[in-house]
Tab-separated table of C-alpha atoms in Angstrom:
chain	number	residue	atom	x	y	z
A	164	MET	CA	-33.031	-79.865	-82.893
A	165	ALA	CA	-34.039	-83.156	-84.509
A	166	LYS	CA	-33.089	-86.340	-82.757
A	167	GLY	CA	-30.556	-88.624	-84.395
A	168	ASP	CA	-31.255	-92.174	-85.553
A	169	ASP	CA	-29.330	-93.636	-82.614
A	170	ALA	CA	-31.454	-91.777	-80.076
A	171	VAL	CA	-34.687	-92.840	-81.761
A	172	ARG	CA	-33.555	-96.449	-81.915
A	173	LYS	CA	-32.492	-96.458	-78.250
A	174	LYS	CA	-35.843	-95.051	-77.177
A	175	ARG	CA	-37.739	-97.610	-79.234
A	176	ASN	CA	-35.663	-100.489	-77.829
A	177	LYS	CA	-36.188	-99.239	-74.301
A	178	THR	CA	-39.969	-99.148	-74.864
A	179	ASN	CA	-39.942	-102.683	-76.286
A	180	ARG	CA	-37.930	-104.032	-73.337
A	181	LYS	CA	-40.333	-102.401	-70.887
A	182	ARG	CA	-43.327	-103.899	-72.694
A	183	MET	CA	-41.777	-107.363	-72.652
A	184	ARG	CA	-41.004	-107.131	-68.936
A	185	ASN	CA	-44.583	-106.177	-68.116
A	186	SER	CA	-46.120	-108.751	-70.474
A	187	GLU	CA	-47.787	-111.811	-68.923
A	188	SER	CA	-46.319	-113.914	-71.721
A	189	ALA	CA	-42.706	-112.874	-71.036
A	190	VAL	CA	-40.318	-115.775	-70.660
A	191	SER	CA	-38.755	-116.759	-67.358
A	192	ALA	CA	-35.493	-115.264	-66.130
A	193	ARG	CA	-33.564	-118.455	-66.889
A	194	VAL	CA	-34.817	-118.585	-70.479
A	195	ALA	CA	-34.116	-114.868	-70.905
A	196	SER	CA	-30.493	-115.360	-69.809
A	197	ILE	CA	-29.992	-118.157	-72.352
A	198	ILE	CA	-31.519	-116.123	-75.192
A	199	ALA	CA	-29.441	-113.054	-74.269
A	200	ALA	CA	-26.191	-115.053	-74.198
A	201	LYS	CA	-26.966	-116.558	-77.604
A	202	ARG	CA	-27.646	-113.133	-79.121
A	203	ARG	CA	-24.379	-111.763	-77.768
A	204	ARG	CA	-22.447	-114.683	-79.247
A	205	LYS	CA	-24.053	-114.161	-82.675
A	206	ASP	CA	-23.415	-110.396	-82.612
A	207	GLY	CA	-19.843	-110.750	-81.362
A	208	LYS	CA	-20.646	-108.610	-78.316
A	209	ARG	CA	-19.700	-110.901	-75.456
A	210	ARG	CA	-19.018	-109.181	-72.168
A	211	MET	CA	-15.442	-108.942	-70.959
A	212	CYS	CA	-16.433	-110.747	-67.777
A	213	GLU	CA	-17.738	-113.691	-69.799
A	214	GLY	CA	-14.509	-114.100	-71.737
A	215	MET	CA	-12.357	-113.862	-68.606
A	216	CYS	CA	-14.724	-116.089	-66.567
A	217	TYR	CA	-14.910	-113.595	-63.708
A	218	SER	CA	-18.692	-113.891	-63.665
A	219	LEU	CA	-21.513	-115.254	-65.753
A	220	PRO	CA	-25.129	-114.190	-66.355
A	221	THR	CA	-27.569	-115.472	-63.753
A	222	PRO	CA	-31.372	-115.724	-63.633
A	223	ASP	CA	-31.404	-112.690	-61.318
A	224	ASP	CA	-29.125	-110.724	-63.698
A	225	PRO	CA	-29.629	-112.229	-67.199
A	226	PHE	CA	-27.763	-109.438	-69.031
A	227	ASN	CA	-24.931	-109.313	-66.462
A	228	ASP	CA	-25.385	-105.593	-65.895
A	229	ARG	CA	-24.031	-105.804	-62.335
A	230	ARG	CA	-20.805	-107.608	-63.426
A	231	GLY	CA	-21.335	-110.274	-60.798
A	232	LYS	CA	-21.615	-107.791	-57.941
A	233	LYS	CA	-24.420	-108.137	-55.419
A	234	GLU	CA	-26.966	-105.369	-55.397
A	235	LEU	CA	-26.830	-103.395	-52.156
A	236	PRO	CA	-30.159	-102.810	-50.378
A	237	LYS	CA	-31.596	-99.346	-50.619
A	238	LYS	CA	-32.022	-97.245	-47.518
A	239	LYS	CA	-35.775	-97.669	-47.430
A	240	ASP	CA	-35.374	-101.439	-47.683
A	241	LEU	CA	-32.991	-101.823	-44.724
A	242	PRO	CA	-34.158	-104.242	-41.999
A	243	GLY	CA	-34.393	-101.480	-39.428
A	244	ASN	CA	-36.969	-99.520	-41.407
A	245	HIS	CA	-39.969	-101.766	-40.530
A	246	LYS	CA	-42.670	-99.171	-41.035
A	247	GLN	CA	-41.809	-98.481	-44.650
A	248	ASN	CA	-41.025	-101.988	-45.884
A	249	GLY	CA	-43.267	-104.186	-43.721
A	250	LYS	CA	-45.571	-105.010	-46.636
A	251	LYS	CA	-42.607	-105.744	-48.888
A	252	LEU	CA	-41.191	-108.204	-46.377
A	253	GLN	CA	-44.530	-109.996	-46.198
A	254	SER	CA	-44.782	-110.251	-49.977
A	255	PHE	CA	-41.184	-111.507	-50.149
A	256	ASN	CA	-41.962	-114.250	-47.622
A	257	LYS	CA	-44.987	-115.290	-49.649
A	258	LYS	CA	-42.886	-115.582	-52.819
A	259	GLU	CA	-40.247	-117.537	-50.937
A	260	SER	CA	-42.813	-120.046	-49.644
A	261	ALA	CA	-44.348	-120.365	-53.111
A	262	SER	CA	-40.977	-121.208	-54.628
A	263	GLU	CA	-40.527	-124.051	-52.143
A	264	LYS	CA	-43.832	-125.613	-53.167
A	265	PRO	CA	-43.191	-128.687	-55.369
A	266	ILE	CA	-44.590	-128.740	-58.878
A	267	SER	CA	-46.489	-132.004	-58.243
A	268	THR	CA	-48.877	-130.215	-55.869
A	269	LEU	CA	-49.900	-127.639	-58.480
A	270	LYS	CA	-52.268	-128.013	-61.399
A	271	LEU	CA	-50.590	-127.888	-64.788
A	272	GLY	CA	-53.422	-125.971	-66.354
A	273	ALA	CA	-53.868	-123.157	-63.871
A	274	ARG	CA	-51.697	-120.625	-62.138
A	275	SER	CA	-50.872	-120.978	-58.478
A	276	ASP	CA	-53.439	-118.313	-57.648
A	277	GLY	CA	-56.216	-120.325	-59.326
A	278	ASP	CA	-56.563	-118.227	-62.497
A	279	ASP	CA	-56.731	-119.999	-65.848
A	280	TYR	CA	-54.153	-119.244	-68.517
A	281	GLY	CA	-56.894	-117.781	-70.731
A	282	CYS	CA	-55.218	-117.988	-74.146
A	283	PRO	CA	-52.023	-119.418	-75.673
A	284	SER	CA	-48.999	-117.350	-74.729
A	285	LYS	CA	-46.424	-115.723	-76.962
A	286	PHE	CA	-43.828	-118.214	-75.756
A	287	LEU	CA	-46.009	-121.148	-76.895
A	288	ILE	CA	-46.309	-119.584	-80.351
A	289	LEU	CA	-42.563	-118.898	-80.304
A	290	CYS	CA	-41.883	-122.591	-79.688
A	291	LEU	CA	-44.224	-123.688	-82.481
A	292	ASN	CA	-42.675	-121.214	-84.916
A	293	ALA	CA	-39.164	-122.365	-83.994
A	294	ILE	CA	-40.088	-125.979	-84.793
A	295	GLN	CA	-41.876	-124.974	-87.998
A	296	ASN	CA	-38.907	-122.877	-89.169
A	297	SER	CA	-36.524	-125.779	-88.591
A	298	TRP	CA	-38.760	-128.036	-90.694
A	299	ARG	CA	-38.889	-125.409	-93.420
A	300	GLU	CA	-35.090	-125.182	-93.471
A	301	GLU	CA	-34.869	-128.967	-93.761
A	302	GLY	CA	-37.417	-128.941	-96.572
A	303	VAL	CA	-39.837	-131.286	-94.787
A	304	PHE	CA	-42.686	-128.841	-94.216
A	305	ASP	CA	-45.230	-127.820	-96.847
A	306	GLU	CA	-47.288	-125.006	-95.356
A	307	SER	CA	-49.515	-124.740	-98.453
A	308	ALA	CA	-50.647	-128.347	-97.977
A	309	VAL	CA	-51.079	-128.645	-94.192
A	310	GLY	CA	-51.306	-124.994	-93.139
A	311	PRO	CA	-49.320	-123.293	-90.370
A	312	LEU	CA	-48.515	-125.379	-87.319
A	313	VAL	CA	-50.075	-122.857	-84.953
A	314	ALA	CA	-53.478	-123.299	-86.674
A	315	SER	CA	-53.803	-127.031	-85.864
A	316	SER	CA	-57.289	-127.730	-84.494
A	317	TRP	CA	-55.997	-130.796	-82.602
A	318	GLY	CA	-53.253	-128.719	-81.049
A	319	VAL	CA	-55.648	-126.033	-79.854
A	320	GLU	CA	-57.913	-128.667	-78.279
A	321	PHE	CA	-54.915	-130.335	-76.655
A	322	TRP	CA	-53.784	-127.009	-75.189
A	323	ARG	CA	-57.285	-126.461	-73.781
A	324	CYS	CA	-57.207	-129.889	-72.118
A	325	CYS	CA	-53.859	-129.086	-70.506
A	326	SER	CA	-55.164	-125.697	-69.368
A	327	ALA	CA	-58.133	-127.448	-67.734
A	328	GLY	CA	-55.835	-129.962	-66.008
A	329	SER	CA	-57.372	-132.928	-67.845
A	330	ASN	CA	-55.564	-136.100	-68.904
A	331	VAL	CA	-55.746	-136.889	-72.623
A	332	LEU	CA	-56.615	-140.097	-74.479
A	333	ASP	CA	-55.949	-139.795	-78.207
A	334	THR	CA	-57.925	-142.340	-80.268
A	335	SER	CA	-56.640	-141.391	-83.724
A	336	GLY	CA	-55.612	-145.009	-84.286
A	337	GLY	CA	-51.844	-144.583	-84.523
A	338	CYS	CA	-48.763	-143.252	-82.805
A	339	ALA	CA	-48.361	-139.500	-82.389
A	340	SER	CA	-47.734	-137.601	-85.603
A	341	ARG	CA	-44.959	-135.056	-85.966
A	342	GLU	CA	-47.427	-132.166	-85.645
A	343	GLN	CA	-48.956	-133.676	-82.493
A	344	VAL	CA	-45.522	-134.062	-80.907
A	345	ALA	CA	-44.738	-130.432	-81.786
A	346	TRP	CA	-47.844	-129.155	-80.007
A	347	LEU	CA	-47.244	-131.449	-77.030
A	348	VAL	CA	-43.634	-130.403	-76.391
A	349	SER	CA	-44.429	-126.726	-77.078
A	350	THR	CA	-47.267	-126.813	-74.546
A	351	ALA	CA	-44.967	-128.490	-72.015
A	352	SER	CA	-42.302	-125.825	-72.656
A	353	ASP	CA	-44.879	-123.096	-72.079
A	354	ILE	CA	-45.905	-124.691	-68.764
A	355	VAL	CA	-42.264	-124.852	-67.636
A	356	ALA	CA	-41.716	-121.180	-68.540
A	357	ARG	CA	-44.885	-120.089	-66.735
A	358	LYS	CA	-44.041	-122.032	-63.578
A	359	GLU	CA	-40.537	-120.600	-63.443
A	360	LYS	CA	-41.920	-117.113	-63.926
A	361	GLN	CA	-44.192	-117.738	-60.923
A	362	GLY	CA	-41.149	-118.731	-58.856
A	363	VAL	CA	-42.013	-122.441	-58.722
A	364	CYS	CA	-39.146	-124.927	-58.706
A	365	VAL	CA	-39.682	-127.278	-61.684
A	366	SER	CA	-38.430	-130.817	-61.134
A	367	SER	CA	-36.149	-132.485	-63.662
A	368	PRO	CA	-37.260	-134.170	-65.812
A	369	PHE	CA	-40.539	-132.328	-66.206
A	370	LEU	CA	-41.713	-134.352	-69.238
A	371	LEU	CA	-41.202	-138.107	-69.581
A	372	TYR	CA	-42.003	-139.275	-73.120
A	373	LEU	CA	-42.062	-143.094	-73.414
A	374	VAL	CA	-41.547	-144.577	-76.891
A	375	PRO	CA	-41.427	-148.227	-78.028
A	376	SER	CA	-38.304	-147.998	-80.225
A	377	GLN	CA	-35.091	-146.142	-80.956
A	378	GLU	CA	-36.501	-144.850	-84.249
A	379	LYS	CA	-39.469	-143.213	-82.512
A	380	ALA	CA	-37.145	-141.721	-79.896
A	381	ALA	CA	-35.073	-140.129	-82.657
A	382	GLN	CA	-38.204	-138.659	-84.262
A	383	VAL	CA	-39.396	-137.085	-81.004
A	384	ARG	CA	-35.884	-135.827	-80.214
A	385	SER	CA	-35.643	-134.129	-83.626
A	386	VAL	CA	-38.890	-132.260	-82.958
A	387	CYS	CA	-37.580	-131.050	-79.587
A	388	LYS	CA	-34.177	-129.984	-80.927
A	389	PRO	CA	-35.189	-126.389	-81.945
A	390	LEU	CA	-36.395	-125.759	-78.370
A	391	LYS	CA	-32.845	-125.966	-77.016
A	392	ALA	CA	-32.189	-122.381	-78.121
A	393	LEU	CA	-35.197	-121.370	-75.981
A	394	GLY	CA	-33.839	-122.997	-72.838
A	395	ILE	CA	-35.520	-126.444	-73.091
A	396	HIS	CA	-33.013	-129.311	-73.064
A	397	THR	CA	-34.084	-132.794	-74.243
A	398	VAL	CA	-32.226	-136.093	-73.731
A	399	SER	CA	-32.974	-139.275	-75.691
A	400	LEU	CA	-32.357	-142.656	-74.031
A	401	HIS	CA	-32.382	-146.026	-75.809
A	402	SER	CA	-30.438	-149.286	-75.879
A	403	ALA	CA	-28.409	-148.362	-78.995
A	404	ALA	CA	-26.159	-146.033	-76.969
A	405	PRO	CA	-23.715	-147.255	-74.271
A	406	ILE	CA	-25.310	-147.073	-70.865
A	407	ASP	CA	-22.118	-145.691	-69.233
A	408	HIS	CA	-22.176	-142.759	-71.619
A	409	GLN	CA	-25.824	-142.057	-70.778
A	410	VAL	CA	-25.141	-142.282	-67.024
A	411	ARG	CA	-22.354	-139.696	-67.283
A	412	GLY	CA	-24.515	-137.461	-69.446
A	413	LEU	CA	-27.489	-137.534	-67.076
A	414	ARG	CA	-25.291	-136.744	-64.080
A	415	SER	CA	-23.767	-133.728	-65.841
A	416	CYS	CA	-27.047	-132.093	-66.891
A	417	GLU	CA	-30.655	-131.717	-65.769
A	418	PRO	CA	-32.856	-132.111	-68.863
A	419	GLU	CA	-36.375	-130.695	-68.847
A	420	PHE	CA	-37.588	-133.374	-71.313
A	421	LEU	CA	-36.688	-137.049	-71.296
A	422	VAL	CA	-37.478	-139.318	-74.293
A	423	SER	CA	-36.829	-142.966	-73.516
A	424	THR	CA	-37.726	-146.579	-74.137
A	425	PRO	CA	-39.114	-148.336	-71.023
A	426	GLU	CA	-36.291	-150.905	-70.795
A	427	ARG	CA	-33.423	-148.400	-70.845
A	428	LEU	CA	-35.258	-146.042	-68.506
A	429	LEU	CA	-35.675	-148.751	-65.855
A	430	GLU	CA	-31.967	-149.675	-66.189
A	431	LEU	CA	-30.951	-146.079	-65.528
A	432	VAL	CA	-33.409	-145.773	-62.640
A	433	SER	CA	-31.948	-148.907	-61.043
A	434	LEU	CA	-28.471	-147.339	-61.346
A	435	ARG	CA	-29.827	-144.145	-59.737
A	436	ALA	CA	-28.718	-142.112	-62.733
A	437	ILE	CA	-32.144	-140.488	-63.056
A	438	ASP	CA	-35.048	-139.850	-60.692
A	439	ILE	CA	-38.513	-139.947	-62.263
A	440	SER	CA	-40.543	-139.643	-59.069
A	441	GLY	CA	-41.153	-135.923	-59.675
A	442	VAL	CA	-42.273	-136.161	-63.323
A	443	SER	CA	-45.187	-133.808	-63.987
A	444	LEU	CA	-46.138	-134.818	-67.545
A	445	LEU	CA	-46.126	-138.458	-68.700
A	446	VAL	CA	-46.661	-139.407	-72.363
A	447	LEU	CA	-47.105	-142.961	-73.666
A	448	ASP	CA	-46.931	-143.186	-77.446
A	449	GLY	CA	-48.591	-146.296	-78.928
A	450	LEU	CA	-50.233	-148.843	-76.593
A	451	LYS	CA	-50.298	-151.629	-79.187
A	452	CYS	CA	-46.579	-151.261	-79.912
A	453	PHE	CA	-45.804	-151.536	-76.197
A	454	ALA	CA	-48.085	-154.574	-75.864
A	455	ASP	CA	-46.482	-156.317	-78.890
A	456	LEU	CA	-43.060	-155.871	-77.253
A	457	ASP	CA	-44.384	-157.261	-73.919
A	458	LEU	CA	-43.733	-153.994	-72.089
A	459	VAL	CA	-47.090	-153.622	-70.330
A	460	ASP	CA	-45.723	-154.569	-66.887
A	461	LYS	CA	-42.848	-152.119	-67.307
A	462	LEU	CA	-45.280	-149.329	-68.204
A	463	ASN	CA	-47.348	-149.976	-65.090
A	464	PHE	CA	-44.198	-150.059	-62.931
A	465	ILE	CA	-43.001	-146.719	-64.361
A	466	ARG	CA	-46.434	-145.181	-63.797
A	467	ASP	CA	-46.448	-146.363	-60.165
A	468	SER	CA	-42.905	-145.034	-59.643
A	469	ILE	CA	-44.093	-141.463	-60.256
A	470	SER	CA	-45.357	-139.889	-57.062
A	471	GLY	CA	-48.449	-137.726	-56.964
A	472	ASN	CA	-50.830	-137.538	-59.904
A	473	PRO	CA	-48.906	-136.533	-63.048
A	474	HIS	CA	-50.663	-135.179	-66.107
A	475	THR	CA	-50.875	-138.183	-68.485
A	476	VAL	CA	-51.253	-138.347	-72.274
A	477	VAL	CA	-51.852	-141.697	-74.024
A	478	PHE	CA	-51.780	-142.221	-77.794
A	479	ASN	CA	-53.799	-145.351	-78.517
A	480	ASP	CA	-53.133	-147.156	-81.786
A	481	SER	CA	-55.548	-150.081	-81.390
A	482	ASP	CA	-58.929	-151.134	-80.011
A	483	GLY	CA	-60.075	-153.909	-77.703
A	484	GLU	CA	-60.699	-154.715	-74.048
A	485	VAL	CA	-56.994	-155.315	-73.317
A	486	PHE	CA	-55.974	-151.834	-74.438
A	487	ALA	CA	-58.995	-150.255	-72.758
A	488	SER	CA	-57.975	-151.859	-69.450
A	489	LEU	CA	-54.369	-150.685	-69.908
A	490	ALA	CA	-55.482	-147.136	-70.692
A	491	GLN	CA	-57.761	-147.105	-67.633
A	492	ASN	CA	-54.861	-148.112	-65.390
A	493	LEU	CA	-52.578	-145.425	-66.825
A	494	LEU	CA	-55.115	-142.589	-66.977
A	495	ARG	CA	-56.175	-141.795	-63.427
A	496	GLY	CA	-58.491	-138.874	-62.892
A	497	ALA	CA	-60.378	-136.619	-65.283
A	498	ILE	CA	-59.708	-137.290	-68.970
A	499	THR	CA	-60.701	-135.905	-72.353
A	500	ARG	CA	-60.824	-137.851	-75.595
A	501	LEU	CA	-59.154	-136.344	-78.663
A	502	SER	CA	-58.819	-137.590	-82.218
A	503	LEU	CA	-56.797	-136.285	-85.142
A	504	SER	CA	-59.130	-138.217	-87.460
A	505	ASP	CA	-62.827	-137.547	-88.023
A	506	SER	CA	-63.524	-141.222	-88.783
A	507	LEU	CA	-66.338	-142.983	-86.949
A	508	VAL	CA	-64.002	-145.743	-85.749
A	509	SER	CA	-61.628	-143.254	-84.102
A	510	LYS	CA	-64.317	-141.241	-82.360
A	511	SER	CA	-66.206	-144.309	-81.113
A	512	ALA	CA	-63.161	-146.232	-79.862
A	513	PHE	CA	-63.752	-148.170	-76.599
A	514	VAL	CA	-67.539	-147.530	-76.786
A	515	GLN	CA	-69.559	-150.763	-76.796
A	516	GLN	CA	-72.833	-150.658	-78.765
A	517	TYR	CA	-75.772	-152.901	-77.851
A	518	VAL	CA	-78.933	-152.842	-79.991
A	519	HIS	CA	-82.093	-154.360	-78.421
A	520	PHE	CA	-85.136	-155.296	-80.499
A	521	CYS	CA	-88.521	-154.841	-78.767
A	522	ALA	CA	-92.092	-155.375	-79.987
A	523	SER	CA	-94.036	-153.095	-77.590
A	524	GLU	CA	-93.643	-150.109	-75.254
A	525	GLU	CA	-94.237	-152.291	-72.196
A	526	GLN	CA	-91.413	-154.587	-73.232
A	527	LYS	CA	-89.159	-151.578	-73.822
A	528	ILE	CA	-89.737	-150.143	-70.319
A	529	SER	CA	-89.147	-153.550	-68.769
A	530	GLU	CA	-85.874	-154.040	-70.656
A	531	VAL	CA	-84.672	-150.509	-69.872
A	532	MET	CA	-85.272	-151.202	-66.193
A	533	GLN	CA	-83.429	-154.490	-66.512
A	534	ILE	CA	-80.432	-152.709	-68.047
A	535	LEU	CA	-80.370	-150.187	-65.196
A	536	VAL	CA	-80.395	-152.882	-62.512
A	537	GLN	CA	-77.868	-155.040	-64.364
A	538	THR	CA	-75.516	-152.065	-64.743
A	539	LEU	CA	-75.847	-151.382	-61.030
A	540	ASP	CA	-74.863	-154.988	-60.254
A	541	ASN	CA	-71.885	-155.096	-62.658
A	542	GLN	CA	-70.325	-151.729	-61.879
A	543	THR	CA	-66.993	-151.654	-60.079
A	544	HIS	CA	-67.366	-148.104	-58.762
A	545	GLN	CA	-69.615	-147.213	-55.877
A	546	SER	CA	-71.576	-144.712	-57.983
A	547	VAL	CA	-72.324	-144.405	-61.692
A	548	LYS	CA	-74.259	-141.893	-63.805
A	549	MET	CA	-76.574	-143.013	-66.618
A	550	LEU	CA	-78.484	-141.051	-69.261
A	551	VAL	CA	-81.753	-142.306	-70.785
A	552	ILE	CA	-82.641	-140.479	-74.028
A	553	ALA	CA	-86.277	-140.226	-75.105
A	554	GLY	CA	-87.734	-138.944	-78.369
A	555	GLY	CA	-88.939	-135.635	-76.922
A	556	ALA	CA	-89.688	-133.704	-73.731
A	557	SER	CA	-93.170	-135.212	-73.283
A	558	LYS	CA	-91.908	-138.746	-73.900
A	559	ALA	CA	-89.094	-138.155	-71.433
A	560	GLN	CA	-91.564	-137.222	-68.678
A	561	LEU	CA	-93.704	-140.312	-69.317
A	562	LEU	CA	-90.652	-142.562	-69.446
A	563	ALA	CA	-89.308	-141.131	-66.171
A	564	LEU	CA	-92.643	-141.783	-64.423
A	565	SER	CA	-92.801	-145.335	-65.804
A	566	LEU	CA	-89.258	-146.162	-64.689
A	567	LYS	CA	-89.850	-144.745	-61.207
A	568	SER	CA	-92.970	-146.874	-60.814
A	569	GLU	CA	-91.064	-149.969	-61.996
A	570	CYS	CA	-88.364	-149.598	-59.344
A	571	ARG	CA	-90.226	-148.299	-56.317
A	572	SER	CA	-88.273	-150.525	-53.959
A	573	LEU	CA	-84.906	-149.256	-55.232
A	574	ALA	CA	-85.600	-145.646	-56.248
A	575	GLU	CA	-84.708	-142.723	-53.975
A	576	ASP	CA	-83.905	-139.014	-54.355
A	577	SER	CA	-86.529	-138.596	-57.058
A	578	THR	CA	-86.816	-135.076	-58.517
A	579	GLY	CA	-88.595	-134.567	-61.829
A	580	ASP	CA	-86.619	-136.193	-64.638
A	581	SER	CA	-83.926	-137.736	-62.416
A	582	PHE	CA	-83.858	-140.408	-59.717
A	583	THR	CA	-81.337	-142.643	-57.939
A	584	ILE	CA	-81.519	-146.395	-57.427
A	585	HIS	CA	-79.615	-148.129	-54.636
A	586	LYS	CA	-78.534	-151.703	-54.130
A	587	GLY	CA	-76.358	-152.327	-51.111
A	588	GLU	CA	-73.506	-149.797	-51.116
A	589	LYS	CA	-73.816	-149.187	-54.846
A	590	GLU	CA	-75.932	-146.498	-56.461
A	591	ALA	CA	-76.868	-145.415	-59.982
A	592	LYS	CA	-77.987	-141.882	-60.793
A	593	ILE	CA	-80.389	-141.894	-63.754
A	594	LEU	CA	-81.288	-138.833	-65.803
A	595	VAL	CA	-84.119	-139.070	-68.365
A	596	LYS	CA	-83.825	-136.388	-71.064
A	597	ASP	CA	-84.436	-135.788	-74.748
A	598	GLY	CA	-80.683	-135.651	-75.386
A	599	GLU	CA	-78.258	-133.144	-73.810
A	600	ASP	CA	-74.859	-133.233	-72.088
A	601	ILE	CA	-74.217	-136.690	-73.532
A	602	GLU	CA	-70.437	-136.183	-73.223
A	603	LYS	CA	-70.573	-136.392	-69.408
A	604	PHE	CA	-72.079	-139.911	-69.258
A	605	GLU	CA	-70.269	-143.247	-69.586
A	606	ILE	CA	-73.530	-145.198	-70.064
A	607	VAL	CA	-76.244	-143.941	-72.418
A	608	VAL	CA	-79.579	-145.655	-73.183
A	609	VAL	CA	-81.457	-144.559	-76.316
A	610	ALA	CA	-85.053	-145.554	-75.567
A	611	ASP	CA	-86.488	-144.155	-78.832
A	612	PHE	CA	-84.264	-144.837	-81.824
A	613	PRO	CA	-83.577	-141.672	-83.899
A	614	SER	CA	-85.309	-141.235	-87.230
A	615	SER	CA	-81.994	-140.788	-89.072
A	616	ILE	CA	-78.702	-142.649	-88.796
A	617	GLU	CA	-76.867	-139.298	-88.575
A	618	ASP	CA	-78.560	-138.584	-85.236
A	619	TYR	CA	-77.523	-142.006	-83.949
A	620	VAL	CA	-73.913	-141.435	-85.050
A	621	ASP	CA	-73.969	-138.053	-83.307
A	622	ILE	CA	-75.033	-139.721	-80.040
A	623	LEU	CA	-72.408	-142.443	-80.503
A	624	THR	CA	-69.512	-140.038	-81.083
A	625	ARG	CA	-70.536	-137.860	-78.112
A	626	THR	CA	-70.837	-140.723	-75.613
A	627	ALA	CA	-68.152	-141.022	-72.902
A	628	ARG	CA	-66.022	-138.085	-74.056
A	629	HIS	CA	-64.537	-137.795	-70.563
A	630	SER	CA	-63.922	-141.476	-69.773
A	631	VAL	CA	-61.874	-144.282	-71.294
A	632	VAL	CA	-64.732	-146.714	-71.936
A	633	GLY	CA	-68.416	-146.176	-72.659
A	634	ILE	CA	-71.592	-148.178	-73.276
A	635	LEU	CA	-74.415	-147.254	-75.646
A	636	HIS	CA	-77.717	-149.187	-75.463
A	637	SER	CA	-80.354	-148.499	-78.118
A	638	PHE	CA	-83.850	-149.922	-78.653
A	639	PHE	CA	-85.073	-150.807	-82.131
A	640	CYS	CA	-88.592	-151.720	-83.295
A	641	LYS	CA	-90.297	-152.485	-86.643
A	642	ALA	CA	-91.179	-148.822	-87.159
A	643	ASP	CA	-87.437	-148.104	-87.390
A	644	THR	CA	-86.936	-150.467	-90.359
A	645	PRO	CA	-85.862	-147.668	-92.807
A	646	VAL	CA	-82.663	-147.113	-90.815
A	647	ALA	CA	-81.910	-150.824	-90.270
A	648	GLN	CA	-79.404	-151.174	-93.126
A	649	PRO	CA	-77.449	-147.966	-92.272
A	650	LEU	CA	-77.339	-149.128	-88.639
A	651	ILE	CA	-75.923	-152.502	-89.715
A	652	GLU	CA	-73.189	-150.698	-91.676
A	653	VAL	CA	-72.267	-148.608	-88.622
A	654	LEU	CA	-72.102	-151.667	-86.351
A	655	VAL	CA	-69.959	-153.614	-88.842
A	656	GLN	CA	-67.633	-150.648	-89.361
A	657	CYS	CA	-67.088	-150.329	-85.609
A	658	GLY	CA	-66.622	-154.084	-85.127
A	659	GLN	CA	-69.811	-154.511	-83.058
A	660	ILE	CA	-72.280	-157.412	-82.936
A	661	VAL	CA	-75.320	-157.165	-85.242
A	662	PRO	CA	-78.477	-158.806	-83.767
A	663	GLU	CA	-80.272	-161.273	-86.024
A	664	GLU	CA	-83.567	-159.313	-85.813
A	665	ILE	CA	-81.861	-156.167	-87.102
A	666	ARG	CA	-80.072	-158.111	-89.849
A	667	SER	CA	-83.356	-159.627	-91.049
A	668	LEU	CA	-85.045	-156.208	-91.097
A	669	GLY	CA	-82.129	-154.773	-93.097
A	670	SER	CA	-82.480	-157.454	-95.775
A	671	THR	CA	-86.153	-156.713	-96.412
């Protein structure tokens, strides 16, 4: 006898529910309860117990199948049966202790057991699609022009940085775009869902997004609005709204995301309406805008008010030593540079370029040694790593031997192409290579200038990818005259000083 359509549909739905429960990307119990309640309201299938307020869905029973009744323990799970359920009791105790562990002690990018997330989850894609669909309904999204939101190269790189637990410095040269905000809040939502699924108690607020104005707060809030249906609640705080109204609102809810101007946030903190000490993700959107409004001290105070080491994202919209110093104070720990723009200015932000003209090889070695010692004297950290790039493997070996002989009194720990120089309690680790792993070094010395300006630009844009500031020294001689004019154009474009010797060679 053939099965009816109802039986086939029930079996298919049962299979889908089982697959979702076993999926690693399944949402947390709290999010599942919110989604289930919304579906029942839309379908007109609310439970009798919901309408009469006898009981409500809970994270343990999101579909309210037990009608508010507690589930009785099975016979094999009774406390007296120690032999059969001893292992289960141990696993339960482990889960209970894990849930008591605060979120600030866990890495954002990795699970509590140390495994990496691997790939973007279905919930992350669900968040991005929800935002994109809302834009499409409003008529403010042209997919044919910009492509789907989930295919953003910046967004994928940002997600990888968060998965690795790295802070982010964006040097695109402006405040965060709408697409960048969408990826940021979707990634944060995915982290919240994953932590709750692991049984970790997520502090409120989880994300603190600082903006310089009410207009920017409204823009960020509009991006977060579609996430409310997925269980992520966002509150916007600014001076345009009455503070009493905001105090009452914060005391009646526990938002996952908080978008605020620094002044209003500090007012609410002083009134004890909100506690930001447990924030896990801090975003500062537009350093120049904050500096123009004289909010630098408030930013530093907010950063110091957060306990632990929160994941920090800074969108830098200017260049200069003042903003570099501010970014260094806000970004503590490992960082990764990102840029929405492929322009040379964006990718080389906060990297100082120094071009030295030399007439002979002996002069070059002497000046390279002088740079190494001077860097050792001026550094603020106890240890620094430096990379010296030569024009080939053979030249690198000769240069390493020459530098070691020049600093016999300071050099120690010499092994092949690397050595360490000491001066008091400070040390500098020098690696002489023909150009590899440039991203890991804050200070790079190009002993032999490249034959093409493209190679120089490649070194420049790869320097200090994991630090706020960087320094690039390069040595130029008369044999490099063909690339003098392109080098001048690069230095002028980046706002760097052009030596007179290089300028005279470029005019010939």
